[in-house]
Every structure is written in structure tokens, then in C-alpha cells.
Amino acid sequence: MELDGIYENMTPRNSLPQAAKGLSQHDYNLGQNSVFTHRKPRIIYTALALLVLALTVALSAVTSLYLQVKTTDMISDVHLWKARLEKVNASIAALRGQNEILRQRLSEIYTVYKGSLYYFSCTEKPWVDAELSCISKGSHLTSVTSEDEQRFLYNKANGFQYWNGLNRREDKMTFHWTDGTLYDEAKTKEFWVTGEPNNDKNNEHCVHFSRKALKSWNDLNFFLKEPEMISRGIDQLGQVMPPSHQAAF
């Protein structure tokens, strides 16, 4: 009797749970495998989601760090260019100051008249030396092409005698200007002192301003000493133009 009670309380090894009553052993096992099969994709998806989240956080951190470094570099570049710009502005200001000083000094020596820059020397020299001095300054002894210019020059000379560029040293007969300007005898005949040019003693081949008057030209021996009168053209931008002709000696 006791053994029979023991066997009654034991569940058979392959017996099904109460909830699975009515199912065959094969169907029950198939259901159990299906439960485990459905659980595995969920775990994988969860792991992938966590991995994507971690990668997103890492990418955001790297991007933020890159932007911080880039911003720092840009700020450094801005400061560098700002410093360079300040130096350039300082240099420009210094050049403007020097230009103003130079302009003031030039105004004391040079005179501008109708697009030309004139220099009146105080040093007396023979005509050839005066012309060479002008060439060393990048110009020539002045030419005169109009009555207005003639009046300006003799008024500026104020009675002092100055060489101009008119001469006939090449053939002792034909006058020409050293700067290459065409000599118009008919147009300038009123600029000569009465009776000039007379080529006194056949040895007067250069011309100077002899007085403060419209008729002030006089031919003279080029070995005599007079100050030079220089002129140079100025373009519309205020730049001094190079001489158009080099005198032959």
C-alpha cells in the first residue's frame, strides 16, 4: 500500500504540464522552441539599438570637439589677420605723413603750372652742366611753347637770369629744344629781346631768360654761368612723366 502511494505522487518523466494537456509531446516541444526562437531577435535588436546609440553619442562628441578646434583656429586666424591689417594701416599712415612732408618740401622748390612741374635752381652753371644736372634729375632744361607759359616763367624768375633748353650747338645754325619739343620760330619770335638772336662773335648758341618781360630771350655763350630752369610733365594722376627725349652732347 505504501509503495502504491509513492508511485501515485511521482510525475512521469515525459508527462506534460497541466496547461499542455491535450497536446502531444511533439507539439509541446515545438512550442517551447518557438518561444526561444522569438526571444533571440529581440535581444539582437536591443543590442544593435544600444550600439547605434553609443555610436551616435561618440560621433556627436567627436563633431563637437572638431568644431571647437576649428573655431579656435578661426579665432587665431582672425587675430593674426587683424594684427597684420593694423601693421598695414600703420605703414600707410606713416607713408601718408612722409608724403605730406615731401609735398611741403617740394612746394618750396618746385612749382606746378598747367600740368608741368618746374624747378628753379639757385646754382649758377655753364649751359652744358645745367642740362646735365637736369638729366640727372630725370628731366631737361625747360622748353616754352606758349605765351602763357612764357609769362609764367619770366614772372616766376622775377628778373633773375635762367638757362632754358633752346640751343643750336649741333650745327650752330638751327635752334631746337633739348626735351625734344618742336621749336616753332614763328610762334616764339615775340619772346626774343629786340635784335636777338645775334650770335655775337659767332659764339652764342644757347638761350637764357635775360629779364622780367615777355621779350626776354637772349642767345649767350654756353660757357657762361647761369642757373638752370627745369620742367617736367605731370600726368592726370599726379605722377611725374619721364622725359621724352635725351639731349645729345
XYZ file of N, CA and C in Angstrom:
747
model
N 0.819 -1.208 0.000
C 0.000 0.000 0.000
C 0.850 1.254 0.000
N 1.883 1.286 0.812
C 2.756 2.464 0.887
C 3.468 2.717 -0.424
N 3.961 1.683 -1.066
C 4.636 1.846 -2.342
C 3.699 2.374 -3.397
N 2.450 1.922 -3.320
C 1.489 2.423 -4.302
C 1.272 3.909 -4.145
N 1.317 4.433 -2.909
C 1.141 5.895 -2.679
C 2.300 6.684 -3.212
N 3.492 6.100 -3.077
C 4.674 6.793 -3.588
C 4.597 6.942 -5.083
N 4.261 5.868 -5.764
C 4.172 5.931 -7.217
C 3.087 6.860 -7.686
N 2.054 7.008 -6.882
C 0.960 7.890 -7.277
C 1.391 9.341 -7.264
N 2.318 9.721 -6.347
C 2.759 11.126 -6.228
C 3.843 11.489 -7.225
N 4.438 10.612 -7.911
C 5.510 10.881 -8.869
C 4.930 11.179 -10.241
N 5.472 12.231 -10.873
C 5.027 12.601 -12.216
C 5.897 11.883 -13.218
N 5.318 11.324 -14.210
C 6.125 10.629 -15.231
C 7.092 11.601 -15.879
N 8.276 11.111 -16.246
C 9.372 11.943 -16.799
C 8.950 12.689 -18.029
N 8.224 12.084 -18.869
C 7.842 12.696 -20.133
C 6.413 13.202 -20.128
N 5.850 13.318 -18.916
C 4.471 13.778 -18.850
C 4.391 15.258 -19.128
N 3.289 15.801 -19.618
C 3.097 17.198 -19.990
C 2.574 17.989 -18.824
N 2.860 19.309 -18.738
C 2.291 20.159 -17.689
C 0.783 20.197 -17.839
N 0.135 20.595 -16.770
C -1.320 20.635 -16.749
C -1.858 21.516 -17.865
N -1.125 22.699 -18.129
C -1.607 23.629 -19.148
C -1.492 23.066 -20.551
N -0.649 22.038 -20.691
C -0.426 21.471 -22.023
C -1.214 20.210 -22.255
N -2.175 19.943 -21.341
C -2.991 18.756 -21.513
C -3.725 18.824 -22.844
N -3.794 17.802 -23.513
C -4.461 17.761 -24.802
C -3.505 17.927 -25.954
N -2.185 18.258 -25.646
C -1.180 18.379 -26.697
C -0.306 17.152 -26.692
N 0.124 16.801 -27.880
C 1.073 15.703 -27.945
C 2.436 16.196 -27.500
N 3.293 15.316 -27.143
C 4.653 15.687 -26.707
C 5.384 16.436 -27.807
N 5.203 16.076 -29.045
C 5.867 16.747 -30.179
C 5.420 18.185 -30.313
N 4.087 18.409 -30.193
C 3.568 19.776 -30.310
C 4.048 20.646 -29.170
N 4.122 20.084 -28.005
C 4.590 20.858 -26.839
C 6.043 21.288 -27.029
N 6.885 20.353 -27.452
C 8.306 20.686 -27.671
C 8.468 21.739 -28.762
N 7.673 21.659 -29.801
C 7.726 22.641 -30.882
C 7.373 24.029 -30.373
N 6.398 24.102 -29.486
C 6.007 25.397 -28.907
C 7.101 25.987 -28.057
N 7.778 25.157 -27.294
C 8.871 25.644 -26.459
C 9.997 26.207 -27.314
N 10.341 25.520 -28.372
C 11.391 26.017 -29.276
C 10.990 27.337 -29.919
N 9.729 27.522 -30.233
C 9.253 28.771 -30.836
C 9.412 29.938 -29.887
N 9.185 29.719 -28.601
C 9.358 30.786 -27.597
C 10.796 31.254 -27.569
N 11.728 30.320 -27.529
C 13.150 30.694 -27.512
C 13.572 31.366 -28.823
N 12.975 30.906 -29.931
C 13.310 31.498 -31.224
C 12.875 32.957 -31.286
N 11.715 33.289 -30.727
C 11.211 34.664 -30.737
C 11.997 35.553 -29.798
N 12.573 35.046 -28.775
C 13.325 35.848 -27.810
C 14.674 36.289 -28.379
N 15.336 35.493 -29.182
C 16.672 35.811 -29.707
C 16.684 37.069 -30.569
N 15.784 37.297 -31.569
C 15.801 38.555 -32.341
C 15.623 39.782 -31.473
N 14.796 39.719 -30.432
C 14.602 40.875 -29.563
C 15.907 41.275 -28.886
N 16.654 40.290 -28.450
C 17.942 40.577 -27.795
C 18.915 41.207 -28.787
N 18.934 40.680 -30.001
C 19.837 41.211 -31.031
C 19.469 42.646 -31.384
N 18.137 42.900 -31.559
C 17.683 44.249 -31.898
C 18.015 45.239 -30.799
N 17.834 44.769 -29.567
C 18.146 45.647 -28.430
C 19.635 45.977 -28.397
N 20.477 44.986 -28.654
C 21.927 45.207 -28.661
C 22.331 46.151 -29.792
N 21.705 45.960 -30.965
C 22.015 46.848 -32.091
C 21.585 48.284 -31.803
N 20.410 48.432 -31.181
C 19.929 49.780 -30.842
C 20.882 50.467 -29.873
N 21.347 49.716 -28.881
C 22.305 50.281 -27.924
C 23.617 50.654 -28.615
N 24.046 49.813 -29.563
C 25.278 50.100 -30.294
C 25.133 51.365 -31.145
N 23.983 51.500 -31.831
C 23.733 52.703 -32.630
C 23.709 53.942 -31.745
N 23.072 53.816 -30.587
C 23.023 54.942 -29.653
C 24.424 55.332 -29.196
N 25.241 54.328 -28.902
C 26.613 54.607 -28.465
C 27.418 55.274 -29.579
N 27.243 54.785 -30.820
C 27.946 55.393 -31.949
C 27.486 56.832 -32.179
N 26.179 57.072 -32.019
C 25.648 58.432 -32.188
C 26.237 59.382 -31.158
N 26.288 58.916 -29.915
C 26.868 59.746 -28.847
C 28.341 60.016 -29.127
N 29.076 58.972 -29.561
C 30.503 59.139 -29.850
C 30.719 60.095 -31.020
N 29.885 59.966 -32.066
C 30.005 60.849 -33.224
C 29.704 62.293 -32.841
N 28.702 62.485 -32.009
C 28.370 63.837 -31.550
C 29.521 64.441 -30.761
N 30.144 63.616 -29.931
C 31.270 64.105 -29.133
C 32.449 64.487 -30.025
N 32.752 63.641 -31.022
C 33.859 63.931 -31.938
C 33.561 65.190 -32.757
N 32.315 65.312 -33.239
C 31.930 66.501 -34.012
C 32.055 67.767 -33.184
N 31.590 67.701 -31.946
C 31.684 68.862 -31.054
C 33.139 69.253 -30.817
N 34.003 68.258 -30.608
C 35.422 68.533 -30.390
C 36.056 69.138 -31.636
N 35.703 68.618 -32.814
C 36.238 69.149 -34.071
C 35.829 70.603 -34.268
N 34.554 70.891 -33.997
C 34.071 72.259 -34.155
C 34.757 73.205 -33.187
N 35.018 72.735 -31.975
C 35.723 73.570 -31.003
C 37.136 73.889 -31.480
N 37.832 72.863 -32.001
C 39.193 73.072 -32.508
C 39.166 74.001 -33.717
N 38.185 73.769 -34.618
C 38.078 74.606 -35.811
C 37.783 76.048 -35.436
N 36.900 76.247 -34.472
C 36.566 77.600 -34.022
C 37.781 78.283 -33.423
N 38.551 77.526 -32.647
C 39.770 78.082 -32.048
C 40.761 78.508 -33.124
N 40.911 77.656 -34.164
C 41.817 78.002 -35.266
C 41.334 79.250 -36.007
N 40.022 79.347 -36.224
C 39.482 80.509 -36.927
C 39.692 81.784 -36.120
N 39.501 81.683 -34.810
C 39.727 82.854 -33.951
C 41.189 83.275 -34.009
N 42.090 82.288 -34.001
C 43.524 82.598 -34.096
C 43.843 83.275 -35.425
N 43.242 82.766 -36.518
C 43.464 83.381 -37.833
C 42.938 84.807 -37.877
N 41.770 85.025 -37.266
C 41.198 86.375 -37.236
C 42.124 87.332 -36.502
N 42.650 86.890 -35.355
C 43.570 87.740 -34.592
C 44.845 88.015 -35.392
N 45.325 86.980 -36.110
C 46.542 87.139 -36.900
C 46.327 88.151 -38.019
N 45.228 88.016 -38.762
C 44.957 88.950 -39.855
C 44.655 90.346 -39.340
N 44.039 90.426 -38.186
C 43.773 91.737 -37.598
C 45.076 92.443 -37.261
N 46.031 91.675 -36.699
C 47.334 92.259 -36.375
C 48.058 92.711 -37.641
N 47.978 91.889 -38.694
C 48.615 92.266 -39.959
C 47.970 93.514 -40.552
N 46.636 93.584 -40.485
C 45.930 94.749 -41.013
C 46.313 96.013 -40.249
N 46.471 95.889 -38.939
C 46.878 97.047 -38.142
C 48.274 97.516 -38.545
N 49.165 96.564 -38.835
C 50.508 96.942 -39.280
C 50.458 97.650 -40.635
N 49.625 97.107 -41.551
C 49.497 97.735 -42.871
C 48.937 99.148 -42.744
N 47.906 99.303 -41.904
C 47.324 100.632 -41.704
C 48.341 101.597 -41.106
N 49.162 101.082 -40.180
C 50.200 101.930 -39.590
C 51.225 102.344 -40.642
N 51.579 101.398 -41.531
C 52.530 101.722 -42.600
C 51.948 102.751 -43.559
N 50.660 102.589 -43.889
C 50.008 103.551 -44.786
C 49.984 104.934 -44.156
N 49.665 104.987 -42.859
C 49.635 106.282 -42.166
C 51.015 106.928 -42.164
N 52.057 106.095 -41.955
C 53.420 106.633 -41.959
C 53.792 107.161 -43.340
N 53.416 106.407 -44.386
C 53.709 106.848 -45.752
C 52.967 108.138 -46.093
N 51.734 108.241 -45.632
C 50.981 109.471 -45.881
C 51.650 110.663 -45.207
N 52.144 110.424 -43.980
C 52.845 111.502 -43.294
C 54.104 111.915 -44.027
N 54.873 110.911 -44.500
C 56.087 111.218 -45.252
C 55.757 111.913 -46.568
N 54.665 111.474 -47.218
C 54.261 112.097 -48.476
C 53.880 113.561 -48.268
N 53.219 113.848 -47.159
C 52.834 115.229 -46.879
C 54.068 116.095 -46.634
N 55.039 115.532 -45.896
C 56.284 116.274 -45.662
C 57.003 116.529 -46.982
N 57.064 115.474 -47.829
C 57.718 115.620 -49.130
C 56.988 116.641 -49.992
N 55.657 116.604 -49.957
C 54.880 117.557 -50.753
C 55.158 118.995 -50.311
N 55.248 119.195 -49.003
C 55.534 120.536 -48.500
C 56.922 120.998 -48.923
N 57.882 120.067 -48.853
C 59.246 120.436 -49.250
C 59.327 120.724 -50.741
N 58.633 119.892 -51.532
C 58.649 120.114 -52.979
C 57.997 121.441 -53.343
N 56.942 121.804 -52.606
C 56.264 123.063 -52.912
C 57.170 124.264 -52.676
N 58.196 124.077 -51.840
C 59.137 125.166 -51.597
C 60.164 125.283 -52.721
N 60.348 124.202 -53.500
C 61.370 124.174 -54.548
C 60.747 124.143 -55.935
N 59.704 123.328 -56.086
C 59.074 123.134 -57.387
C 57.776 123.934 -57.483
N 57.410 124.253 -58.706
C 56.161 124.958 -58.974
C 55.400 124.218 -60.064
N 54.117 123.987 -59.830
C 53.274 123.308 -60.816
C 52.514 124.343 -61.631
N 52.545 124.159 -62.950
C 51.819 125.076 -63.830
C 51.309 124.312 -65.041
N 49.987 124.235 -65.162
C 49.329 123.614 -66.319
C 49.917 122.248 -66.688
N 49.969 121.381 -65.720
C 50.400 120.014 -65.986
C 51.888 119.803 -66.060
N 52.690 120.800 -65.703
C 54.145 120.645 -65.698
C 54.700 121.059 -64.341
N 55.802 120.422 -63.978
C 56.476 120.704 -62.716
C 57.780 121.432 -63.034
N 57.956 122.611 -62.458
C 59.123 123.449 -62.759
C 60.020 123.562 -61.528
N 61.317 123.496 -61.796
C 62.314 123.638 -60.734
C 63.245 124.787 -61.100
N 63.404 125.720 -60.164
C 64.265 126.884 -60.377
C 65.485 126.750 -59.470
N 66.621 126.481 -60.070
C 67.849 126.283 -59.306
C 68.444 127.622 -58.872
N 69.231 127.555 -57.807
C 69.941 128.752 -57.336
C 71.436 128.668 -57.636
N 71.844 127.558 -58.256
C 73.262 127.339 -58.529
C 73.588 127.723 -59.969
N 74.561 128.573 -60.153
C 74.953 129.004 -61.494
C 75.911 128.000 -62.122
N 75.632 127.630 -63.371
C 76.437 126.644 -64.084
C 76.487 127.006 -65.561
N 77.523 126.538 -66.269
C 77.504 126.646 -67.730
C 76.312 125.869 -68.284
N 75.901 126.232 -69.499
C 74.698 125.635 -70.067
C 74.767 124.109 -70.095
N 75.908 123.540 -70.538
C 76.038 122.079 -70.634
C 75.886 121.438 -69.268
N 76.536 122.000 -68.248
C 76.426 121.444 -66.897
C 74.998 121.568 -66.367
N 74.332 122.672 -66.721
C 72.947 122.851 -66.292
C 72.042 121.785 -66.909
N 72.244 121.507 -68.190
C 71.449 120.472 -68.854
C 71.743 119.096 -68.273
N 73.023 118.811 -68.007
C 73.381 117.528 -67.393
C 72.770 117.398 -66.002
N 72.721 118.500 -65.273
C 72.084 118.487 -63.955
C 70.600 118.152 -64.076
N 69.970 118.713 -65.095
C 68.553 118.408 -65.328
C 68.361 116.935 -65.672
N 69.226 116.406 -66.518
C 69.138 114.997 -66.904
C 69.311 114.096 -65.691
N 70.210 114.472 -64.783
C 70.410 113.674 -63.569
C 69.157 113.650 -62.705
N 68.310 114.644 -62.860
C 67.039 114.697 -62.134
C 65.905 114.089 -62.951
N 66.249 113.506 -64.099
C 65.239 112.864 -64.937
C 64.482 113.813 -65.825
N 65.071 114.946 -66.175
C 64.363 115.919 -66.992
C 65.337 116.649 -67.912
N 64.940 117.852 -68.365
C 65.759 118.692 -69.237
C 65.531 120.149 -68.870
N 66.388 121.010 -69.395
C 66.104 122.439 -69.308
C 64.757 122.711 -69.974
N 64.037 123.673 -69.437
C 62.658 123.873 -69.874
C 62.545 124.333 -71.319
N 61.459 123.923 -71.942
C 61.062 124.463 -73.241
C 59.885 125.411 -73.004
N 59.579 126.237 -73.992
C 58.467 127.188 -73.899
C 57.643 127.064 -75.173
N 56.352 126.806 -75.017
C 55.520 126.555 -76.196
C 54.340 127.508 -76.333
N 54.166 128.432 -75.385
C 53.033 129.354 -75.476
C 53.362 130.667 -74.773
N 52.594 131.689 -75.080
C 52.796 132.981 -74.426
C 52.452 132.904 -72.946
N 51.432 132.116 -72.587
C 51.077 131.961 -71.171
C 52.230 131.360 -70.380
N 52.864 130.335 -70.960
C 53.989 129.711 -70.278
C 55.159 130.686 -70.171
N 55.411 131.450 -71.230
C 56.483 132.440 -71.214
C 56.250 133.465 -70.096
N 55.025 133.957 -69.966
C 54.725 134.936 -68.916
C 54.904 134.320 -67.527
N 54.427 133.097 -67.368
C 54.591 132.418 -66.079
C 56.063 132.304 -65.709
N 56.908 131.910 -66.670
C 58.316 131.671 -66.379
C 59.066 132.961 -66.052
N 58.883 134.014 -66.837
C 59.653 135.223 -66.523
C 59.140 135.899 -65.253
N 57.845 135.725 -64.938
C 57.344 136.251 -63.666
C 57.886 135.451 -62.486
N 57.958 134.135 -62.663
C 58.498 133.288 -61.597
C 59.989 133.541 -61.417
N 60.704 133.773 -62.499
C 62.141 134.070 -62.411
C 62.383 135.409 -61.725
N 61.404 136.307 -61.836
C 61.437 137.589 -61.106
C 62.693 138.408 -61.392
N 63.087 138.433 -62.659
C 64.221 139.260 -63.049
C 65.559 138.563 -63.012
N 65.623 137.371 -62.390
C 66.883 136.618 -62.386
C 67.051 135.904 -63.726
N 68.289 135.717 -64.122
C 68.567 135.090 -65.410
C 68.687 133.570 -65.249
N 68.004 132.844 -66.131
C 67.999 131.380 -66.104
C 68.208 130.845 -67.511
N 68.929 129.693 -67.562
C 69.029 128.980 -68.836
C 67.687 128.347 -69.180
N 67.368 128.266 -70.465
C 66.312 127.369 -70.931
C 66.923 126.371 -71.911
N 66.096 125.487 -72.471
C 66.636 124.388 -73.272
C 66.852 124.683 -74.736
N 66.639 125.919 -75.178
C 66.805 126.243 -76.595
C 68.284 126.418 -76.930
N 68.744 125.758 -77.972
C 70.163 125.841 -78.351
C 70.337 125.422 -79.808
N 71.530 125.740 -80.354
C 71.898 125.313 -81.711
C 73.336 124.807 -81.700
N 73.653 124.050 -80.684
C 75.022 123.576 -80.512
C 75.406 122.530 -81.557
N 74.441 121.821 -82.122
C 74.767 120.738 -83.048
C 75.332 121.252 -84.366
N 74.633 122.199 -84.989
C 75.099 122.691 -86.296
C 75.375 124.193 -86.296
N 75.224 124.823 -85.128
C 75.473 126.266 -84.975
C 74.533 127.117 -85.836
N 73.447 126.507 -86.321
C 72.538 127.252 -87.193
C 71.069 127.102 -86.769
N 70.649 125.868 -86.485
C 69.232 125.586 -86.245
C 68.952 125.397 -84.757
N 68.012 126.167 -84.230
C 67.642 126.022 -82.826
C 66.729 124.803 -82.621
N 66.889 124.165 -81.477
C 65.984 123.083 -81.084
C 65.938 123.017 -79.557
N 64.892 122.388 -79.022
C 64.742 122.205 -77.578
C 65.354 120.874 -77.159
N 66.011 120.872 -76.013
C 66.674 119.641 -75.559
C 65.692 118.549 -75.158
N 64.450 118.917 -74.800
C 63.486 117.891 -74.384
C 62.740 117.276 -75.563
N 63.128 117.663 -76.793
C 62.505 117.093 -77.978
C 61.306 117.852 -78.486
N 60.876 118.901 -77.774
C 59.757 119.719 -78.241
C 60.133 120.427 -79.545
N 59.206 120.451 -80.493
C 59.471 121.104 -81.776
C 59.562 122.620 -81.583
N 60.629 123.213 -82.081
C 60.808 124.663 -81.966
C 60.026 125.356 -83.073
N 59.086 126.230 -82.658
C 58.259 126.980 -83.606
C 58.762 128.420 -83.624
N 59.579 128.741 -84.609
C 60.201 130.063 -84.674
C 59.166 131.173 -84.817
N 58.155 130.956 -85.645
C 57.146 131.992 -85.864
C 56.326 132.249 -84.604
N 56.052 131.198 -83.873
C 55.210 131.320 -82.688
C 55.935 131.969 -81.524
N 57.252 131.854 -81.497
C 58.029 132.357 -80.355
C 58.884 133.583 -80.698
N 58.701 134.139 -81.875
C 59.559 135.265 -82.265
C 59.367 136.472 -81.352
N 58.187 136.611 -80.721
C 57.931 137.736 -79.831
C 58.589 137.567 -78.466
N 59.230 136.408 -78.234
C 59.857 136.172 -76.938
C 61.316 136.638 -76.917
N 61.861 136.973 -78.085
C 63.255 137.396 -78.175
C 63.383 138.896 -77.851
N 64.468 139.206 -77.154
C 64.819 140.616 -76.972
C 65.058 141.218 -78.358
N 64.687 142.461 -78.537
C 64.869 143.117 -79.837
C 66.330 143.020 -80.293
N 66.515 142.543 -81.522
C 67.864 142.385 -82.068
C 68.475 141.032 -81.800
N 67.781 140.174 -81.042
C 68.283 138.819 -80.761
C 67.453 137.804 -81.546
N 68.055 136.654 -81.826
C 69.428 136.244 -81.507
C 70.420 136.825 -82.514
N 71.548 137.282 -82.008
C 72.531 137.913 -82.907
C 73.810 137.101 -83.047
N 73.950 136.031 -82.260
C 75.134 135.167 -82.343
C 76.410 135.998 -82.316
N 76.516 136.802 -81.266
C 77.659 137.696 -81.129
C 78.965 136.911 -81.179
N 79.895 137.387 -82.006
C 81.203 136.762 -82.188
C 81.081 135.314 -82.636
N 79.937 134.998 -83.218
C 79.701 133.650 -83.743
C 79.913 132.581 -82.667
N 79.552 132.937 -81.437
C 79.834 132.021 -80.331
C 78.690 132.001 -79.306
N 77.476 132.355 -79.741
C 76.331 132.330 -78.833
C 75.298 131.338 -79.371
N 75.312 130.172 -78.789
C 74.486 129.084 -79.319
C 73.480 128.538 -78.300
N 73.387 129.161 -77.138
C 72.422 128.751 -76.116
C 71.591 129.961 -75.707
N 70.428 129.701 -75.082
C 69.474 130.779 -74.811
C 69.138 130.822 -73.325
N 68.952 132.063 -72.815
C 68.531 132.229 -71.425
C 67.465 133.313 -71.337
N 66.771 133.344 -70.184
C 65.845 134.433 -69.874
C 66.677 135.569 -69.286
N 66.671 136.703 -69.934
C 67.580 137.777 -69.527
C 66.906 138.867 -68.696
N 65.586 138.885 -68.662
C 64.891 139.955 -67.938
C 63.456 139.524 -67.623
N 62.782 140.320 -66.813
C 61.385 140.065 -66.475
C 60.503 140.791 -67.476
N 60.294 140.166 -68.611
C 59.494 140.767 -69.675
C 59.118 139.689 -70.671
N 58.086 139.954 -71.466
C 57.705 138.987 -72.486
C 58.858 138.779 -73.454
N 59.529 139.861 -73.852
C 60.709 139.760 -74.715
C 61.935 139.603 -73.809
N 62.236 138.365 -73.479
C 63.324 138.129 -72.525
C 64.389 137.166 -73.019
N 64.204 136.551 -74.187
C 65.178 135.576 -74.660
C 66.404 136.273 -75.245
N 67.540 135.680 -74.941
C 68.805 136.201 -75.470
C 69.748 135.038 -75.687
N 70.403 134.997 -76.856
C 71.392 133.940 -77.064
C 72.687 134.326 -76.355
N 73.396 133.272 -75.878
C 74.537 133.520 -74.998
C 75.572 132.429 -75.196
N 76.810 132.754 -74.857
C 77.888 131.767 -74.886
C 77.608 130.695 -73.830
N 77.642 129.424 -74.234
C 77.252 128.364 -73.299
C 78.283 128.122 -72.199
N 79.448 128.788 -72.270
C 80.424 128.654 -71.185
C 80.116 129.592 -70.016
N 79.291 130.582 -70.247
C 78.909 131.481 -69.161
C 77.998 130.746 -68.180
N 77.978 131.223 -66.949
C 77.242 130.522 -65.898
C 75.901 131.197 -65.609
N 74.858 130.369 -65.625
C 73.507 130.793 -65.267
C 72.847 129.639 -64.503
N 71.867 129.930 -63.651
C 71.107 128.837 -63.019
C 70.246 128.131 -64.058
N 69.933 126.859 -63.792
C 69.066 126.144 -64.724
C 67.604 126.281 -64.318
N 66.745 126.141 -65.309
C 65.298 126.130 -65.101
C 64.784 124.828 -65.702
N 64.283 123.955 -64.851
C 63.895 122.611 -65.271
C 62.383 122.506 -65.339
N 61.887 121.752 -66.300
C 60.450 121.454 -66.344
C 60.252 119.984 -66.664
N 59.192 119.422 -66.062
C 58.804 118.044 -66.351
C 57.294 117.972 -66.422
N 56.791 117.095 -67.293
C 55.346 116.935 -67.408
C 54.777 116.132 -66.256
N 53.513 116.390 -65.948
C 52.804 115.660 -64.908
C 51.510 115.136 -65.509
N 51.235 113.830 -65.318
C 50.009 113.278 -65.882
C 48.817 113.597 -64.982
N 47.638 113.136 -65.391
C 46.414 113.475 -64.675
C 46.350 112.830 -63.299
N 47.130 111.794 -63.061
C 47.141 111.142 -61.758
C 48.145 111.779 -60.815
N 48.836 112.798 -61.289
C 49.794 113.476 -60.426
C 51.172 112.852 -60.452
N 51.406 111.905 -61.379
C 52.702 111.263 -61.486
C 53.586 112.032 -62.461
N 54.853 112.207 -62.084
C 55.787 112.901 -62.965
C 56.162 111.983 -64.113
N 56.000 112.460 -65.345
C 56.278 111.647 -66.523
C 57.760 111.691 -66.876
N 58.294 110.593 -67.427
C 59.700 110.580 -67.824
C 59.948 111.514 -68.990
N 61.176 111.993 -69.141
C 61.485 112.876 -70.273
C 61.308 112.134 -71.583
N 60.862 112.856 -72.600
C 60.573 112.226 -73.889
C 61.783 112.177 -74.805
N 62.855 112.858 -74.400
C 63.991 112.955 -75.317
C 65.262 113.178 -74.509
N 66.339 112.550 -74.917
C 67.631 112.762 -74.279
C 68.498 113.637 -75.174
N 69.047 114.669 -74.592
C 69.876 115.585 -75.377
C 71.176 114.918 -75.798
N 71.640 115.272 -76.975
C 72.914 114.742 -77.467
C 74.007 115.779 -77.239
N 75.129 115.339 -76.730
C 76.263 116.234 -76.486
C 77.475 115.755 -77.266
